[in-house]
GROMACS .gro file of C-alpha atoms in nm:
model
  259
    1MET     CA    1   0.000   0.000   0.000
    2THR     CA    2   0.147   0.334  -0.103
    3SER     CA    3   0.135   0.646   0.107
    4LEU     CA    4  -0.144   0.773  -0.118
    5ASP     CA    5  -0.351   0.462  -0.050
    6LYS     CA    6  -0.319   0.482   0.326
    7PRO     CA    7  -0.634   0.597   0.503
    8THR     CA    8  -0.614   0.931   0.676
    9SER     CA    9  -0.597   0.887   1.050
   10ASP     CA   10  -0.827   1.064   1.292
   11THR     CA   11  -0.519   1.238   1.433
   12ASP     CA   12  -0.431   1.384   1.092
   13GLN     CA   13  -0.787   1.499   1.036
   14HIS     CA   14  -0.798   1.654   1.381
   15HIS     CA   15  -0.465   1.827   1.316
   16ARG     CA   16  -0.592   1.974   0.988
   17THR     CA   17  -0.910   2.094   1.158
   18ASP     CA   18  -0.709   2.261   1.432
   19GLN     CA   19  -0.487   2.424   1.170
   20GLN     CA   20  -0.789   2.551   0.977
   21ASP     CA   21  -0.939   2.692   1.296
   22ALA     CA   22  -0.610   2.863   1.379
   23ASP     CA   23  -0.589   3.010   1.029
   24ALA     CA   24  -0.948   3.135   1.048
   25LYS     CA   25  -0.883   3.299   1.384
   26ALA     CA   26  -0.564   3.462   1.255
   27VAL     CA   27  -0.737   3.598   0.945
   28THR     CA   28  -1.029   3.728   1.153
   29GLU     CA   29  -0.794   3.895   1.401
   30ALA     CA   30  -0.599   4.066   1.123
   31ALA     CA   31  -0.920   4.188   0.958
   32LEU     CA   32  -1.054   4.329   1.285
   33PHE     CA   33  -0.728   4.513   1.348
   34GLU     CA   34  -0.745   4.660   0.998
   35ALA     CA   35  -1.110   4.761   1.030
   36PHE     CA   36  -1.094   4.913   1.377
   37GLY     CA   37  -0.742   5.055   1.377
   38GLY     CA   38  -0.578   4.827   1.632
   39VAL     CA   39  -0.389   4.965   1.931
   40ARG     CA   40  -0.292   5.283   1.751
   41GLY     CA   41  -0.652   5.353   1.656
   42MET     CA   42  -0.757   5.313   2.018
   43VAL     CA   43  -0.487   5.558   2.132
   44GLU     CA   44  -0.604   5.811   1.872
   45THR     CA   45  -0.960   5.768   1.996
   46VAL     CA   46  -0.880   5.813   2.364
   47LEU     CA   47  -0.603   6.074   2.366
   48PRO     CA   48  -0.797   6.390   2.266
   49GLY     CA   49  -1.073   6.331   2.521
   50LEU     CA   50  -0.820   6.240   2.787
   51LEU     CA   51  -0.626   6.561   2.724
   52PHE     CA   52  -0.946   6.769   2.730
   53VAL     CA   53  -1.063   6.638   3.066
   54THR     CA   54  -0.713   6.653   3.215
   55VAL     CA   55  -0.664   7.020   3.122
   56PHE     CA   56  -1.018   7.110   3.229
   57THR     CA   57  -0.979   6.933   3.562
   58ILE     CA   58  -0.665   7.137   3.630
   59ASN     CA   59  -0.769   7.488   3.522
   60LYS     CA   60  -1.147   7.475   3.445
   61ASN     CA   61  -1.076   7.665   3.123
   62LEU     CA   62  -1.293   7.554   2.831
   63MET     CA   63  -1.088   7.727   2.562
   64ALA     CA   64  -0.755   7.587   2.682
   65SER     CA   65  -0.901   7.236   2.708
   66ALA     CA   66  -1.057   7.256   2.363
   67VAL     CA   67  -0.740   7.390   2.200
   68ALA     CA   68  -0.530   7.115   2.361
   69ALA     CA   69  -0.767   6.840   2.242
   70LEU     CA   70  -0.789   6.980   1.889
   71ALA     CA   71  -0.413   7.030   1.868
   72VAL     CA   72  -0.334   6.671   1.962
   73SER     CA   73  -0.596   6.544   1.714
   74LEU     CA   74  -0.436   6.742   1.432
   75ALA     CA   75  -0.091   6.624   1.540
   76LEU     CA   76  -0.205   6.262   1.512
   77VAL     CA   77  -0.327   6.327   1.158
   78VAL     CA   78   0.006   6.489   1.064
   79VAL     CA   79   0.197   6.191   1.202
   80ARG     CA   80  -0.020   5.958   0.994
   81LEU     CA   81   0.039   6.166   0.683
   82ILE     CA   82   0.415   6.172   0.737
   83ARG     CA   83   0.421   5.795   0.779
   84LYS     CA   84   0.188   5.760   0.477
   85ASP     CA   85  -0.059   5.557   0.684
   86THR     CA   86  -0.436   5.557   0.653
   87VAL     CA   87  -0.581   5.866   0.820
   88LYS     CA   88  -0.945   5.761   0.859
   89HIS     CA   89  -0.918   5.691   1.232
   90ALA     CA   90  -0.716   6.006   1.304
   91PHE     CA   91  -0.953   6.219   1.093
   92SER     CA   92  -1.254   6.080   1.277
   93GLY     CA   93  -1.090   6.201   1.597
   94VAL     CA   94  -1.041   6.549   1.451
   95PHE     CA   95  -1.405   6.575   1.344
   96GLY     CA   96  -1.524   6.443   1.681
   97VAL     CA   97  -1.317   6.698   1.870
   98ALA     CA   98  -1.418   6.979   1.632
   99PHE     CA   99  -1.789   6.909   1.680
  100GLY     CA  100  -1.736   6.884   2.054
  101VAL     CA  101  -1.562   7.222   2.063
  102LEU     CA  102  -1.840   7.373   1.851
  103PHE     CA  103  -2.113   7.243   2.082
  104ALA     CA  104  -1.927   7.362   2.391
  105LYS     CA  105  -1.872   7.710   2.248
  106MET     CA  106  -2.231   7.743   2.124
  107THR     CA  107  -2.380   7.644   2.459
  108GLY     CA  108  -2.113   7.797   2.679
  109ASN     CA  109  -2.115   7.468   2.871
  110ALA     CA  110  -1.793   7.265   2.875
  111LYS     CA  111  -1.993   6.947   2.932
  112ALA     CA  112  -2.147   6.986   2.585
  113PHE     CA  113  -1.804   6.897   2.444
  114TYR     CA  114  -1.896   6.533   2.505
  115LEU     CA  115  -2.250   6.549   2.365
  116PRO     CA  116  -2.175   6.487   1.993
  117GLY     CA  117  -1.975   6.176   2.077
  118MET     CA  118  -2.252   6.048   2.303
  119LEU     CA  119  -2.517   6.107   2.037
  120TYR     CA  120  -2.297   5.933   1.781
  121THR     CA  121  -2.262   5.633   2.013
  122LEU     CA  122  -2.639   5.615   2.058
  123GLY     CA  123  -2.699   5.643   1.684
  124LEU     CA  124  -2.440   5.374   1.613
  125ALA     CA  125  -2.598   5.140   1.869
  126LEU     CA  126  -2.937   5.180   1.704
  127ALA     CA  127  -2.783   5.133   1.359
  128TYR     CA  128  -2.631   4.799   1.464
  129LEU     CA  129  -2.964   4.676   1.599
  130VAL     CA  130  -3.191   4.808   1.323
  131THR     CA  131  -2.973   4.684   1.036
  132THR     CA  132  -2.954   4.341   1.195
  133LEU     CA  133  -3.331   4.326   1.235
  134ALA     CA  134  -3.356   4.429   0.869
  135GLY     CA  135  -3.137   4.133   0.768
  136VAL     CA  136  -2.831   4.339   0.676
  137PRO     CA  137  -2.609   4.341   0.989
  138LEU     CA  138  -2.395   4.654   0.998
  139ILE     CA  139  -2.082   4.468   1.107
  140GLY     CA  140  -2.111   4.259   0.789
  141LEU     CA  141  -2.124   4.576   0.578
  142ILE     CA  142  -1.812   4.702   0.756
  143LEU     CA  143  -1.609   4.382   0.747
  144GLY     CA  144  -1.729   4.232   0.418
  145PRO     CA  145  -1.488   4.438   0.203
  146VAL     CA  146  -1.205   4.372   0.450
  147PHE     CA  147  -1.254   3.996   0.410
  148LYS     CA  148  -1.290   4.041   0.029
  149GLU     CA  149  -1.637   3.886   0.045
  150ASN     CA  150  -1.837   4.208  -0.003
  151LEU     CA  151  -2.205   4.112   0.038
  152SER     CA  152  -2.172   3.746  -0.064
  153TRP     CA  153  -2.248   3.645   0.296
  154ARG     CA  154  -2.607   3.769   0.261
  155THR     CA  155  -2.721   3.506   0.009
  156ARG     CA  156  -2.439   3.255  -0.030
  157ASN     CA  157  -2.303   3.206   0.321
  158PRO     CA  158  -2.588   3.178   0.577
  159GLY     CA  159  -2.357   3.063   0.858
  160ARG     CA  160  -2.147   3.373   0.816
  161LYS     CA  161  -2.454   3.596   0.800
  162LYS     CA  162  -2.566   3.449   1.133
  163ALA     CA  163  -2.225   3.527   1.284
  164TYR     CA  164  -2.245   3.885   1.158
  165ALA     CA  165  -2.592   3.916   1.310
  166LYS     CA  166  -2.468   3.795   1.648
  167ALA     CA  167  -2.174   4.034   1.635
  168SER     CA  168  -2.395   4.329   1.538
  169TYR     CA  169  -2.636   4.255   1.823
  170ALA     CA  170  -2.337   4.243   2.058
  171TRP     CA  171  -2.210   4.582   1.938
  172GLY     CA  172  -2.556   4.737   1.961
  173LEU     CA  173  -2.631   4.612   2.311
  174ILE     CA  174  -2.286   4.701   2.445
  175LEU     CA  175  -2.311   5.054   2.308
  176LEU     CA  176  -2.665   5.091   2.446
  177ALA     CA  177  -2.539   4.986   2.789
  178LYS     CA  178  -2.267   5.250   2.760
  179CYS     CA  179  -2.528   5.513   2.672
  180ALA     CA  180  -2.740   5.406   2.969
  181ILE     CA  181  -2.448   5.502   3.193
  182LEU     CA  182  -2.341   5.821   3.017
  183PHE     CA  183  -2.665   6.006   2.949
  184PRO     CA  184  -2.782   6.018   3.315
  185LEU     CA  185  -2.431   6.135   3.407
  186TYR     CA  186  -2.459   6.413   3.150
  187TRP     CA  187  -2.748   6.562   3.346
  188TRP     CA  188  -2.624   6.537   3.703
  189ALA     CA  189  -2.244   6.497   3.698
  190ASP     CA  190  -2.005   6.786   3.645
  191THR     CA  191  -1.780   6.819   3.342
  192ALA     CA  192  -1.472   6.661   3.501
  193GLN     CA  193  -1.667   6.364   3.641
  194LEU     CA  194  -1.840   6.297   3.310
  195GLY     CA  195  -1.510   6.331   3.124
  196TRP     CA  196  -1.327   6.078   3.337
  197VAL     CA  197  -1.612   5.828   3.312
  198LEU     CA  198  -1.613   5.874   2.936
  199VAL     CA  199  -1.239   5.811   2.918
  200ALA     CA  200  -1.277   5.502   3.137
  201LEU     CA  201  -1.553   5.367   2.911
  202LYS     CA  202  -1.371   5.426   2.583
  203ILE     CA  203  -1.166   5.108   2.562
  204PRO     CA  204  -1.327   4.826   2.771
  205PRO     CA  205  -1.665   4.816   2.586
  206PHE     CA  206  -1.484   4.843   2.253
  207LEU     CA  207  -1.251   4.556   2.337
  208LEU     CA  208  -1.544   4.342   2.456
  209ALA     CA  209  -1.733   4.403   2.132
  210VAL     CA  210  -1.426   4.329   1.919
  211TYR     CA  211  -1.356   4.011   2.118
  212LEU     CA  212  -1.712   3.884   2.074
  213THR     CA  213  -1.695   3.964   1.703
  214TRP     CA  214  -1.372   3.766   1.680
  215VAL     CA  215  -1.530   3.469   1.862
  216PHE     CA  216  -1.839   3.464   1.641
  217LEU     CA  217  -1.650   3.501   1.313
  218ALA     CA  218  -1.371   3.258   1.402
  219LYS     CA  219  -1.636   2.986   1.441
  220ALA     CA  220  -1.823   3.086   1.125
  221PRO     CA  221  -1.770   2.941   0.776
  222PRO     CA  222  -1.480   3.104   0.588
  223PRO     CA  223  -1.557   3.407   0.372
  224ILE     CA  224  -1.618   3.368  -0.001
  225ASP     CA  225  -1.344   3.561  -0.179
  226VAL     CA  226  -1.549   3.729  -0.452
  227PHE     CA  227  -1.243   3.908  -0.588
  228ALA     CA  228  -1.068   3.576  -0.647
  229GLU     CA  229  -1.385   3.446  -0.814
  230MET     CA  230  -1.396   3.747  -1.043
  231GLU     CA  231  -1.030   3.699  -1.138
  232ALA     CA  232  -1.087   3.329  -1.203
  233GLU     CA  233  -1.389   3.411  -1.419
  234GLU     CA  234  -1.185   3.662  -1.618
  235GLN     CA  235  -0.910   3.406  -1.673
  236ALA     CA  236  -1.166   3.145  -1.782
  237GLU     CA  237  -1.322   3.394  -2.024
  238LYS     CA  238  -0.980   3.469  -2.174
  239ALA     CA  239  -0.915   3.096  -2.210
  240ARG     CA  240  -1.251   3.046  -2.385
  241LYS     CA  241  -1.178   3.329  -2.626
  242ALA     CA  242  -0.832   3.190  -2.698
  243ALA     CA  243  -0.982   2.845  -2.762
  244ALA     CA  244  -1.245   2.994  -2.992
  245ASP     CA  245  -0.988   3.196  -3.186
  246THR     CA  246  -0.756   2.898  -3.245
  247PRO     CA  247  -0.984   2.702  -3.490
  248ALA     CA  248  -1.059   3.023  -3.680
  249ALA     CA  249  -0.688   3.100  -3.715
  250GLU     CA  250  -0.618   2.745  -3.829
  251ALA     CA  251  -0.900   2.766  -4.082
  252ARG     CA  252  -0.758   3.089  -4.223
  253ARG     CA  253  -0.411   2.932  -4.240
  254ASP     CA  254  -0.543   2.621  -4.420
  255SER     CA  255  -0.734   2.841  -4.664
  256GLY     CA  256  -0.416   3.030  -4.744
  257LEU     CA  257  -0.225   2.709  -4.807
  258GLN     CA  258  -0.491   2.583  -5.047
  259LEU     CA  259  -0.468   2.904  -5.246
   0.00000   0.00000   0.00000
């Protein structure tokens, strides 16, 4: 009996399954880091708000706090540009700080600096829940292009769609829980207290949501690489055209010989 004829042992099958699971987890982890910015993205998210509340706690000066937060946000964008990295996460921080400064200046209340971010969190939580109920989980729309599957999971990969639905529900409920803590604080806590709670709640809920997304997707069927399918289809089409052109060319050549 040759090595090709030998039956595959349960140990070999188990090893391959473990390897496939490890590969799926690694791919999912890399995609999540790309989509959500990784450690650097988290730093860029936290730093402006942390600087604002730190400066305000020390001197109670709205303008100084706002300028410090906006300056560090712009500095993060400049660093990204110099390093030729993607600036979407840094730019989101700039816009968030800019809207916060605008709200605070318009109302004359330093606490309003945090209101745009809180409203965005609430809107995002509702978006995760509503899109999932509608059958188009938001996390799938975000991660589909990252996994090169686009929207193929909606109709061709039901197990993956279910995983995206679970992940979107997790994001929505976690963000709603965060809002349930922050909005009451907005009404009765002072600016410094609200700011420190906001800073404390920046990373832990985000990490929990990302971890649950990783768990759900790592156990889901692998993504369908629609880009690879498109390339394969293009190659097949070229091969069909080449095959169709060959008899015609031979016929023309034979005709020329007969003449």
